XYZ file of N, CA and C in Angstrom:
801
model
N 142.549 38.284 55.480
C 141.156 38.249 54.992
C 141.119 37.622 53.611
N 140.199 36.716 53.414
C 140.037 36.082 52.107
C 139.045 36.886 51.287
N 139.420 37.250 50.102
C 138.551 38.069 49.249
C 137.775 37.180 48.291
N 136.550 37.538 48.078
C 135.709 36.847 47.099
C 135.674 37.684 45.842
N 135.962 37.121 44.676
C 135.955 37.900 43.437
C 134.615 38.585 43.208
N 134.680 39.790 42.642
C 133.448 40.528 42.339
C 132.544 39.744 41.404
N 133.148 38.966 40.505
C 132.355 38.169 39.571
C 131.463 37.194 40.323
N 131.989 36.606 41.422
C 131.199 35.667 42.217
C 130.023 36.369 42.873
N 130.281 37.594 43.358
C 129.198 38.355 43.989
C 128.103 38.665 42.974
N 128.505 39.048 41.760
C 127.511 39.328 40.710
C 126.705 38.071 40.403
N 127.362 36.923 40.401
C 126.661 35.666 40.118
C 125.626 35.359 41.196
N 125.992 35.652 42.463
C 125.056 35.418 43.556
C 123.812 36.289 43.395
N 124.025 37.578 43.080
C 122.885 38.473 42.883
C 122.033 38.036 41.699
N 122.659 37.586 40.619
C 121.917 37.122 39.454
C 121.090 35.897 39.794
N 121.691 34.966 40.565
C 120.958 33.783 40.990
C 119.747 34.172 41.820
N 119.940 35.139 42.715
C 118.830 35.577 43.547
C 117.700 36.170 42.736
N 118.057 36.979 41.740
C 117.030 37.590 40.888
C 116.252 36.526 40.130
N 116.955 35.544 39.571
C 116.298 34.489 38.804
C 115.385 33.654 39.682
N 115.870 33.324 40.901
C 115.058 32.521 41.800
C 113.834 33.280 42.271
N 114.020 34.539 42.648
C 112.898 35.327 43.157
C 111.867 35.610 42.079
N 112.272 35.625 40.820
C 111.326 35.914 39.741
C 110.394 34.755 39.476
N 110.615 33.600 40.121
C 109.785 32.431 39.845
C 108.354 32.599 40.322
N 108.072 33.633 41.143
C 106.701 33.830 41.605
C 105.862 34.611 40.611
N 106.452 35.115 39.555
C 105.737 35.996 38.639
C 104.717 35.220 37.814
N 105.084 34.038 37.367
C 104.205 33.293 36.485
C 103.896 31.911 37.044
N 102.648 31.484 36.869
C 102.247 30.116 37.169
C 101.748 29.538 35.859
N 102.560 28.756 35.204
C 102.276 28.372 33.830
C 101.173 27.329 33.703
N 101.052 26.451 34.696
C 100.038 25.405 34.598
C 99.393 25.160 35.951
N 98.072 24.994 35.927
C 97.305 24.714 37.133
C 96.394 23.536 36.827
N 96.537 22.438 37.584
C 95.708 21.255 37.382
C 94.972 20.934 38.674
N 93.664 20.730 38.561
C 92.836 20.423 39.724
C 92.047 19.157 39.431
N 92.383 18.074 40.135
C 91.696 16.792 39.983
C 90.527 16.770 40.961
N 89.310 16.838 40.444
C 88.137 16.938 41.306
C 87.909 15.682 42.140
N 88.488 14.549 41.751
C 88.301 13.304 42.491
C 89.154 13.236 43.748
N 90.289 13.908 43.752
C 91.235 13.763 44.859
C 91.597 15.070 45.558
N 91.446 16.186 44.900
C 91.899 17.458 45.469
C 91.000 17.908 46.617
N 91.611 18.503 47.626
C 90.851 19.078 48.723
C 90.249 20.418 48.294
N 89.186 20.806 48.983
C 88.568 22.109 48.731
C 89.566 23.210 49.065
N 89.728 24.151 48.131
C 90.686 25.244 48.296
C 89.932 26.575 48.348
N 89.573 27.054 49.544
C 88.756 28.267 49.651
C 89.449 29.539 49.190
N 90.783 29.529 49.104
C 91.482 30.705 48.602
C 91.647 30.674 47.088
N 91.322 29.551 46.485
C 91.419 29.410 45.032
C 90.040 29.456 44.382
N 89.037 28.866 45.064
C 87.674 28.820 44.536
C 86.688 29.384 45.555
N 85.532 29.787 45.045
C 84.361 30.018 45.887
C 83.210 29.221 45.293
N 82.257 28.858 46.133
C 81.120 28.071 45.670
C 80.058 28.975 45.058
N 79.384 28.471 44.038
C 78.284 29.180 43.383
C 76.984 28.445 43.683
N 75.959 29.189 44.105
C 74.620 28.628 44.235
C 74.367 27.788 45.460
N 75.359 27.651 46.343
C 75.200 26.833 47.536
C 76.160 27.314 48.612
N 75.804 27.051 49.868
C 76.702 27.367 50.975
C 77.648 26.210 51.271
N 77.392 25.058 50.650
C 78.230 23.887 50.881
C 79.600 24.068 50.243
N 80.639 23.617 50.936
C 81.997 23.640 50.387
C 82.658 22.297 50.661
N 83.003 21.565 49.617
C 82.867 21.938 48.210
C 81.404 21.969 47.780
N 81.124 22.492 46.594
C 79.736 22.671 46.166
C 79.044 21.403 45.688
N 79.732 20.263 45.764
C 79.144 19.002 45.332
C 79.608 17.862 46.207
N 79.417 16.635 45.718
C 79.829 15.432 46.435
C 81.049 14.844 45.747
N 82.141 14.719 46.499
C 83.366 14.170 45.920
C 83.265 12.652 45.844
N 83.524 12.100 44.655
C 83.462 10.667 44.416
C 84.783 10.203 43.815
N 84.902 8.898 43.581
C 86.117 8.364 42.971
C 86.322 8.892 41.554
N 85.231 9.259 40.902
C 85.335 9.736 39.528
C 85.473 11.232 39.381
N 85.154 11.979 40.441
C 85.213 13.426 40.348
C 84.262 14.081 41.330
N 83.915 15.336 41.072
C 82.997 16.095 41.919
C 81.616 16.108 41.271
N 80.633 15.541 41.973
C 79.275 15.465 41.444
C 78.499 16.709 41.860
N 78.163 17.535 40.876
C 77.379 18.745 41.111
C 75.912 18.461 40.834
N 75.041 18.976 41.697
C 73.603 18.808 41.519
C 72.926 20.165 41.564
N 72.113 20.441 40.563
C 71.325 21.673 40.532
C 69.874 21.306 40.191
N 68.883 22.008 40.798
C 69.025 23.101 41.753
C 69.557 22.610 43.104
N 70.144 23.535 43.854
C 70.602 23.219 45.197
C 69.397 22.995 46.098
N 69.467 21.968 46.964
C 68.327 21.607 47.803
C 67.890 22.743 48.720
N 68.850 23.485 49.263
C 68.516 24.530 50.229
C 68.280 25.887 49.579
N 69.206 26.302 48.743
C 69.086 27.642 48.156
C 68.124 27.684 46.972
N 67.885 26.520 46.357
C 67.046 26.412 45.151
C 67.669 27.111 43.944
N 68.923 27.505 44.059
C 69.614 28.126 42.929
C 69.780 27.108 41.807
N 69.588 27.563 40.573
C 69.637 26.650 39.427
C 71.025 26.535 38.807
N 71.996 27.273 39.346
C 73.391 27.150 38.926
C 74.228 26.837 40.164
N 74.941 25.704 40.137
C 75.734 25.260 41.284
C 77.110 24.832 40.787
N 78.160 25.383 41.407
C 79.488 24.983 40.957
C 80.597 25.820 41.548
N 81.633 26.048 40.731
C 82.871 26.698 41.151
C 83.072 28.027 40.430
N 83.666 28.989 41.147
C 84.180 30.217 40.533
C 85.597 30.422 41.037
N 86.504 30.778 40.150
C 87.888 31.007 40.564
C 88.014 32.344 41.284
N 89.000 32.415 42.179
C 89.293 33.656 42.891
C 90.551 34.329 42.346
N 91.072 33.844 41.244
C 92.261 34.453 40.644
C 91.970 34.828 39.200
N 92.748 35.747 38.693
C 92.581 36.213 37.322
C 93.628 35.562 36.421
N 93.365 35.596 35.117
C 94.260 34.969 34.134
C 94.629 36.000 33.080
N 95.927 36.163 32.847
C 96.427 37.179 31.928
C 97.054 36.548 30.698
N 96.832 37.192 29.542
C 97.504 36.768 28.316
C 96.855 35.563 27.665
N 97.626 34.884 26.814
C 97.139 33.682 26.146
C 96.878 32.592 27.184
N 95.878 31.743 26.899
C 95.573 30.674 27.848
C 94.909 29.495 27.145
N 94.926 28.360 27.839
C 94.149 27.172 27.491
C 93.450 26.705 28.762
N 92.143 26.555 28.694
C 91.355 26.108 29.841
C 90.558 24.887 29.409
N 90.736 23.764 30.106
C 90.078 22.515 29.736
C 89.308 21.970 30.928
N 88.036 21.614 30.702
C 87.172 21.073 31.747
C 86.695 19.691 31.326
N 87.010 18.679 32.135
C 86.525 17.328 31.881
C 85.204 17.095 32.596
N 84.278 16.358 31.960
C 82.937 16.195 32.532
C 82.300 14.871 32.118
N 81.271 14.473 32.889
C 80.386 13.362 32.546
C 78.984 13.752 32.992
N 78.025 13.621 32.098
C 76.641 13.913 32.455
C 76.078 12.698 33.180
N 75.695 12.867 34.456
C 75.207 11.745 35.256
C 73.689 11.642 35.267
N 73.017 12.767 35.273
C 71.551 12.760 35.239
C 71.088 14.013 34.524
N 70.281 13.818 33.514
C 69.787 14.966 32.760
C 68.401 14.628 32.221
N 67.462 15.539 32.403
C 66.087 15.340 31.953
C 65.684 16.473 31.026
N 64.790 16.169 30.137
C 64.307 17.187 29.196
C 63.641 18.326 29.962
N 64.158 19.536 29.841
C 63.588 20.646 30.610
C 62.244 21.090 30.045
N 61.423 21.607 30.928
C 60.128 22.128 30.505
C 60.220 23.582 30.069
N 61.276 24.247 30.526
C 61.462 25.658 30.170
C 62.937 25.996 30.272
N 63.276 27.230 29.885
C 64.648 27.698 30.029
C 65.483 27.493 28.778
N 66.776 27.770 28.910
C 67.690 27.747 27.761
C 68.474 26.448 27.634
N 68.179 25.479 28.505
C 68.858 24.190 28.414
C 69.502 23.801 29.726
N 69.562 22.510 29.996
C 70.091 22.013 31.255
C 71.330 21.160 31.020
N 72.390 21.384 31.832
C 73.618 20.618 31.647
C 74.810 21.279 32.308
N 75.942 21.293 31.594
C 77.192 21.890 32.075
C 77.396 23.254 31.434
N 77.815 24.221 32.245
C 78.088 25.566 31.743
C 79.459 26.031 32.219
N 80.259 26.559 31.287
C 81.544 27.185 31.607
C 81.477 28.632 31.140
N 81.828 29.565 32.032
C 81.785 30.986 31.695
C 83.145 31.632 31.932
N 83.547 32.480 30.991
C 84.755 33.284 31.132
C 84.345 34.744 31.247
N 84.651 35.371 32.374
C 84.307 36.771 32.596
C 85.547 37.625 32.364
N 85.450 38.528 31.383
C 86.596 39.358 31.041
C 86.398 40.801 31.496
N 85.355 41.445 31.030
C 85.029 42.809 31.438
C 83.576 42.839 31.888
N 83.146 43.993 32.359
C 81.752 44.128 32.793
C 80.790 44.083 31.614
N 81.316 44.195 30.398
C 80.451 44.254 29.217
C 80.668 43.102 28.238
N 81.438 42.101 28.649
C 81.743 41.032 27.703
C 82.100 39.745 28.440
N 81.536 38.626 27.994
C 81.902 37.325 28.537
C 81.663 36.254 27.471
N 82.240 35.077 27.703
C 82.075 33.949 26.788
C 81.500 32.769 27.558
N 80.551 32.052 26.936
C 79.943 30.866 27.533
C 80.190 29.652 26.641
N 80.395 28.500 27.271
C 80.551 27.234 26.553
C 79.752 26.202 27.340
N 78.779 25.551 26.694
C 77.916 24.630 27.431
C 77.663 23.344 26.661
N 77.340 22.319 27.438
C 76.869 21.041 26.889
C 75.543 20.781 27.589
N 74.437 20.785 26.851
C 73.136 20.760 27.505
C 72.068 20.078 26.666
N 70.935 19.792 27.340
C 69.732 19.311 26.665
C 68.745 20.467 26.588
N 68.170 20.654 25.413
C 67.226 21.743 25.205
C 65.790 21.271 25.448
N 64.866 22.226 25.434
C 63.463 21.912 25.694
C 62.865 20.997 24.635
N 63.458 20.962 23.436
C 62.964 20.068 22.387
C 63.578 18.672 22.474
N 64.396 18.434 23.505
C 65.008 17.129 23.693
C 66.345 16.951 23.007
N 66.770 17.937 22.222
C 68.045 17.842 21.508
C 69.219 18.095 22.460
N 70.295 17.312 22.257
C 71.527 17.509 23.020
C 72.436 18.426 22.201
N 72.912 19.508 22.824
C 73.658 20.510 22.063
C 74.946 20.940 22.777
N 75.922 21.303 21.956
C 77.099 22.043 22.404
C 76.896 23.479 21.952
N 76.908 24.404 22.898
C 76.616 25.804 22.573
C 77.806 26.694 22.904
N 78.139 27.562 21.968
C 79.178 28.571 22.185
C 78.520 29.935 22.069
N 78.869 30.831 22.977
C 78.194 32.134 22.975
C 79.129 33.241 23.422
N 79.053 34.357 22.728
C 79.674 35.607 23.157
C 78.554 36.525 23.623
N 78.679 36.998 24.853
C 77.691 37.909 25.400
C 78.286 39.313 25.454
N 77.593 40.261 24.837
C 78.051 41.647 24.790
C 76.963 42.538 25.382
N 77.352 43.418 26.293
C 76.405 44.311 26.942
C 76.490 45.694 26.335
N 75.353 46.179 25.817
C 75.262 47.518 25.257
C 74.009 48.194 25.792
N 74.203 49.382 26.344
C 73.092 50.158 26.896
C 72.297 49.338 27.910
N 73.014 48.674 28.822
C 72.425 47.905 29.923
C 71.660 46.666 29.466
N 71.835 46.265 28.224
C 71.159 45.067 27.719
C 72.195 44.083 27.179
N 72.072 42.820 27.593
C 72.993 41.785 27.134
C 72.480 41.145 25.849
N 73.362 41.005 24.874
C 73.013 40.372 23.598
C 73.914 39.159 23.382
N 73.320 37.957 23.237
C 74.139 36.767 23.003
C 74.319 36.492 21.512
N 75.536 36.134 21.135
C 75.829 35.686 19.778
C 76.129 34.197 19.879
N 75.107 33.366 19.616
C 75.154 31.940 19.942
C 75.249 31.082 18.687
N 76.047 30.025 18.786
C 76.075 28.978 17.764
C 75.950 27.631 18.464
N 75.204 26.695 17.841
C 74.979 25.379 18.445
C 75.249 24.269 17.433
N 75.785 23.171 17.942
C 75.976 21.957 17.141
C 75.524 20.778 17.986
N 75.133 19.661 17.358
C 74.696 18.493 18.129
C 75.823 17.918 18.988
N 75.459 17.439 20.168
C 76.386 16.703 21.030
C 76.077 15.222 20.888
N 77.120 14.424 20.686
C 76.924 13.004 20.401
C 77.254 12.095 21.576
N 77.879 12.633 22.618
C 78.281 11.817 23.758
C 77.932 12.531 25.064
N 77.820 11.746 26.137
C 77.475 12.310 27.445
C 78.695 12.654 28.290
N 79.887 12.441 27.750
C 81.108 12.772 28.481
C 82.113 13.387 27.525
N 83.120 14.036 28.089
C 84.138 14.634 27.227
C 84.893 15.742 27.920
N 85.442 16.638 27.106
C 86.203 17.784 27.606
C 85.870 19.005 26.763
N 85.628 20.117 27.443
C 85.448 21.403 26.776
C 86.743 22.192 26.934
N 87.208 22.781 25.845
C 88.454 23.553 25.896
C 88.236 24.934 25.296
N 88.763 25.956 25.976
C 88.753 27.328 25.470
C 90.190 27.810 25.386
N 90.576 28.304 24.213
C 91.953 28.722 23.966
C 91.961 30.157 23.462
N 92.713 31.013 24.147
C 92.904 32.375 23.636
C 94.342 32.536 23.160
N 94.477 33.011 21.938
C 95.779 33.362 21.385
C 95.660 34.756 20.804
N 96.455 35.678 21.351
C 96.333 37.094 21.007
C 94.918 37.559 21.339
N 94.133 37.940 20.365
C 92.781 38.435 20.638
C 91.701 37.474 20.160
N 92.072 36.232 19.824
C 91.117 35.260 19.289
C 90.850 34.155 20.299
N 89.565 33.881 20.541
C 89.150 32.802 21.429
C 88.598 31.660 20.584
N 89.111 30.450 20.822
C 88.685 29.267 20.084
C 87.988 28.295 21.029
N 86.829 27.788 20.595
C 86.079 26.784 21.347
C 86.361 25.415 20.726
N 86.757 24.448 21.564
C 87.043 23.104 21.074
C 86.385 22.078 21.990
N 86.119 20.885 21.447
C 85.501 19.826 22.240
C 86.112 18.483 21.873
N 86.166 17.607 22.854
C 86.558 16.217 22.638
C 85.524 15.370 23.361
N 84.700 14.625 22.618
C 83.601 13.874 23.212
C 83.910 12.386 23.269
N 83.406 11.738 24.320
C 83.547 10.292 24.440
C 84.992 9.846 24.453
N 85.298 8.870 23.585
C 86.656 8.310 23.501
C 87.504 8.972 22.422
N 87.073 10.093 21.911
C 87.841 10.778 20.859
C 89.245 11.102 21.356
N 90.216 11.008 20.450
C 91.613 11.252 20.802
C 92.031 12.700 20.582
N 91.319 13.398 19.712
C 91.704 14.763 19.382
C 90.532 15.722 19.575
N 90.867 16.974 19.850
C 89.851 18.006 19.981
C 89.364 18.459 18.608
N 88.094 18.817 18.560
C 87.478 19.337 17.336
C 87.131 20.808 17.550
N 87.551 21.632 16.612
C 87.264 23.059 16.720
C 85.821 23.339 16.327
N 85.140 24.137 17.149
C 83.753 24.498 16.879
C 83.599 25.920 16.365
N 84.445 26.827 16.883
C 84.208 28.235 16.560
C 85.386 29.086 16.996
N 85.574 30.208 16.312
C 86.531 31.225 16.719
C 85.819 32.573 16.785
N 86.144 33.352 17.830
C 85.556 34.683 17.981
C 86.644 35.648 18.443
N 86.411 36.914 18.221
C 87.315 37.937 18.746
C 86.979 38.156 20.211
N 88.004 38.075 21.075
C 87.763 38.142 22.514
C 88.566 39.239 23.200
N 89.599 39.737 22.560
C 90.388 40.807 23.159
C 91.415 40.284 24.149
N 92.432 41.105 24.461
C 93.557 40.653 25.280
C 93.422 40.905 26.781
N 92.327 41.511 27.219
C 92.215 41.850 28.638
C 92.229 40.589 29.515
N 92.743 40.689 30.747
C 92.773 39.531 31.650
C 91.368 39.032 31.986
N 91.254 37.726 32.208
C 90.006 37.165 32.705
C 89.874 37.505 34.181
N 88.696 37.989 34.570
C 88.464 38.274 35.980
C 88.231 36.992 36.763
N 87.484 36.071 36.165
C 87.212 34.804 36.838
C 86.663 33.800 35.822
N 86.618 32.546 36.255
C 86.073 31.453 35.458
C 85.026 30.749 36.307
N 83.880 30.441 35.731
C 82.830 29.719 36.443
C 82.551 28.396 35.739
N 82.403 27.335 36.537
C 82.121 25.990 36.022
C 80.948 25.452 36.826
N 79.820 25.162 36.158
C 78.593 24.904 36.904
C 77.731 23.817 36.286
N 76.970 23.146 37.153
C 75.778 22.430 36.720
C 74.682 23.480 36.637
N 73.977 23.530 35.514
C 73.046 24.632 35.252
C 71.766 24.074 34.646
N 70.629 24.313 35.308
C 69.351 23.824 34.779
C 68.762 24.756 33.732
N 69.375 25.911 33.536
C 68.846 26.858 32.563
C 67.552 27.511 32.992
N 67.256 27.468 34.299
C 66.019 28.054 34.812
C 64.945 27.029 35.111
N 65.126 25.796 34.671
C 64.167 24.726 34.937
C 64.373 24.200 36.357
N 63.351 23.537 36.907
C 63.450 23.016 38.269
C 63.739 21.522 38.318
N 63.792 20.849 37.180
C 64.153 19.440 37.180
C 65.654 19.307 37.441
N 66.048 18.360 38.297
C 67.460 18.269 38.677
C 68.359 17.787 37.548
N 69.578 18.307 37.563
C 70.626 17.850 36.654
C 71.856 17.539 37.500
N 72.539 16.449 37.155
C 73.754 16.047 37.864
C 74.905 15.968 36.864
N 75.976 16.695 37.168
C 77.154 16.744 36.299
C 78.383 16.362 37.117
N 79.167 15.427 36.603
C 80.401 15.022 37.263
C 81.569 15.772 36.632
N 82.242 16.601 37.422
C 83.457 17.276 36.965
C 84.643 16.373 37.264
N 85.496 16.136 36.266
C 86.631 15.240 36.463
C 87.942 15.987 36.674
N 88.236 16.953 35.831
C 89.514 17.657 35.952
C 89.427 19.045 35.323
N 90.138 19.979 35.945
C 90.311 21.324 35.393
C 91.796 21.536 35.148
N 92.154 21.878 33.913
C 93.545 22.160 33.574
C 93.625 23.537 32.940
N 94.577 24.342 33.421
C 94.755 25.683 32.880
C 96.218 25.916 32.563
N 96.485 26.346 31.355
C 97.811 26.807 30.951
C 97.663 28.272 30.572
N 98.467 29.129 31.172
C 98.322 30.562 30.919
C 99.663 31.253 30.989
N 99.728 32.400 30.323
C 100.939 33.206 30.402
C 101.199 33.628 31.835
N 100.124 33.998 32.523
C 100.287 34.458 33.903
C 98.968 34.354 34.639
N 99.013 33.925 35.894
C 97.852 33.896 36.763
C 98.072 34.928 37.855
N 97.102 35.821 38.004
C 97.295 37.015 38.823
C 96.601 36.906 40.163
N 97.089 37.695 41.109
C 96.461 37.792 42.418
C 95.073 38.413 42.279
N 94.162 37.912 43.105
C 92.903 38.625 43.320
C 92.636 38.504 44.811
N 91.653 37.713 45.200
C 91.415 37.514 46.629
C 92.304 36.416 47.193
N 93.071 35.750 46.339
C 93.830 34.584 46.774
C 95.254 34.644 46.284
N 96.127 33.831 46.899
C 97.462 33.687 46.331
C 97.386 32.973 44.999
N 98.479 32.974 44.273
C 98.505 32.284 43.000
C 98.182 30.817 43.186
N 97.519 30.179 42.207
C 97.233 28.754 42.314
C 98.514 27.941 42.253
N 98.393 26.689 42.662
C 99.555 25.808 42.670
C 100.014 25.517 41.258
N 101.322 25.549 41.044
C 101.852 25.258 39.731
C 101.917 23.761 39.548
N 102.456 23.320 38.400
C 102.441 21.907 38.045
C 103.184 21.056 39.061
N 104.284 21.561 39.611
C 104.999 20.812 40.627
C 104.247 20.890 41.941
N 104.725 20.165 42.949
C 104.046 20.164 44.240
C 104.336 21.433 45.017
N 105.342 22.225 44.557
C 105.677 23.460 45.256
C 104.762 24.573 44.801
N 104.272 25.363 45.733
C 103.521 26.547 45.351
C 104.498 27.648 44.997
N 104.002 28.616 44.245
C 104.880 29.711 43.856
C 105.382 30.489 45.065
N 104.580 30.548 46.122
C 105.032 31.272 47.313
C 106.112 30.489 48.049
N 105.998 29.179 48.064
C 107.042 28.363 48.676
C 108.350 28.535 47.937
N 108.263 28.530 46.609
C 109.459 28.720 45.793
C 110.098 30.070 46.097
N 109.263 31.106 46.189
C 109.797 32.440 46.467
C 110.471 32.488 47.832
N 109.842 31.859 48.840
C 110.428 31.845 50.172
C 111.767 31.136 50.202
N 111.840 30.002 49.519
C 113.102 29.269 49.445
C 114.159 30.104 48.734
N 113.742 30.799 47.670
C 114.693 31.625 46.922
C 115.294 32.710 47.804
N 114.442 33.366 48.586
C 114.936 34.421 49.475
C 115.882 33.839 50.518
N 115.522 32.675 51.077
C 116.371 32.043 52.090
C 117.740 31.689 51.523
N 117.745 31.140 50.298
C 119.015 30.787 49.660
C 119.870 32.030 49.446
N 119.230 33.108 48.998
C 119.961 34.350 48.751
C 120.589 34.887 50.031
N 119.843 34.853 51.140
C 120.362 35.335 52.424
C 121.554 34.504 52.868
N 121.445 33.171 52.722
C 122.550 32.292 53.121
C 123.794 32.568 52.291
N 123.617 32.737 50.983
C 124.760 32.987 50.114
C 125.446 34.308 50.444
N 124.654 35.344 50.658
C 125.236 36.641 51.006
C 125.927 36.591 52.367
N 125.325 35.861 53.310
C 125.949 35.711 54.617
C 127.284 34.998 54.533
N 127.343 33.994 53.661
C 128.595 33.260 53.471
C 129.684 34.165 52.922
N 129.324 35.018 51.965
C 130.297 35.954 51.382
C 130.832 36.903 52.441
N 129.926 37.464 53.245
C 130.358 38.406 54.280
C 131.250 37.723 55.309
N 130.942 36.471 55.632
C 131.751 35.728 56.605
C 133.163 35.517 56.085
N 133.263 35.158 54.783
C 134.586 34.953 54.199
C 135.379 36.264 54.150
N 134.681 37.353 53.865
C 135.373 38.639 53.765
C 135.923 39.105 55.113
N 135.302 38.694 56.210
C 135.723 39.147 57.537
C 136.754 38.222 58.184
N 137.058 37.118 57.544
C 138.041 36.177 58.114
C 139.439 36.772 58.105
């Protein structure tokens, strides 16, 4: 009988542990709205029964609100997974059609981060009833069944760009890159707390007005400490392999290695 050194067996078990642990974290998730297929286990549609919730074009996903059938004034995507720890979330966009609203809080693009039942953050690029184009950052806090927004606004100078939200420890930072700008500009910092995000919503939003708005979503990029299960498996990581595929391969490799050891021991 040929003996396998105990050190080799320990190495096999260590390899198995390292490989199997690869399902714990999904560090980066990128979704190209121009080419990616609809992922019903990763997203759900908001404001419409259509899936995807818009029209896929060469430039991205064109969202239109209000929805023709439901008449909902917010149409877009909501994630089905949660996000834990520090994160960076970036949404690329182009305003395709926007009209001065007659009422409401503004029409355009809205990004929402839902953390707890009593707290959320909003980041929007919209046109207001006075015709001004604005970038708005807001913390919404619910006290005694009433929501109170803490809003700050600055002028928007371009119809395209990227909105970025970054959490580090308990601080949330709002940043924007408009037009052909090469670097992000910080707009605001707020205390946001360390609790996991329950979901993220990205929408074309008329702000309650009935005039149509069209927003082209180009790309969603997320970097996070950890992306957690909810109604769906973990989102796809940066490589083409999903975390579940990696885990399955890891288990298969471990079984083969252990089988090889047992075979050698019985010779």
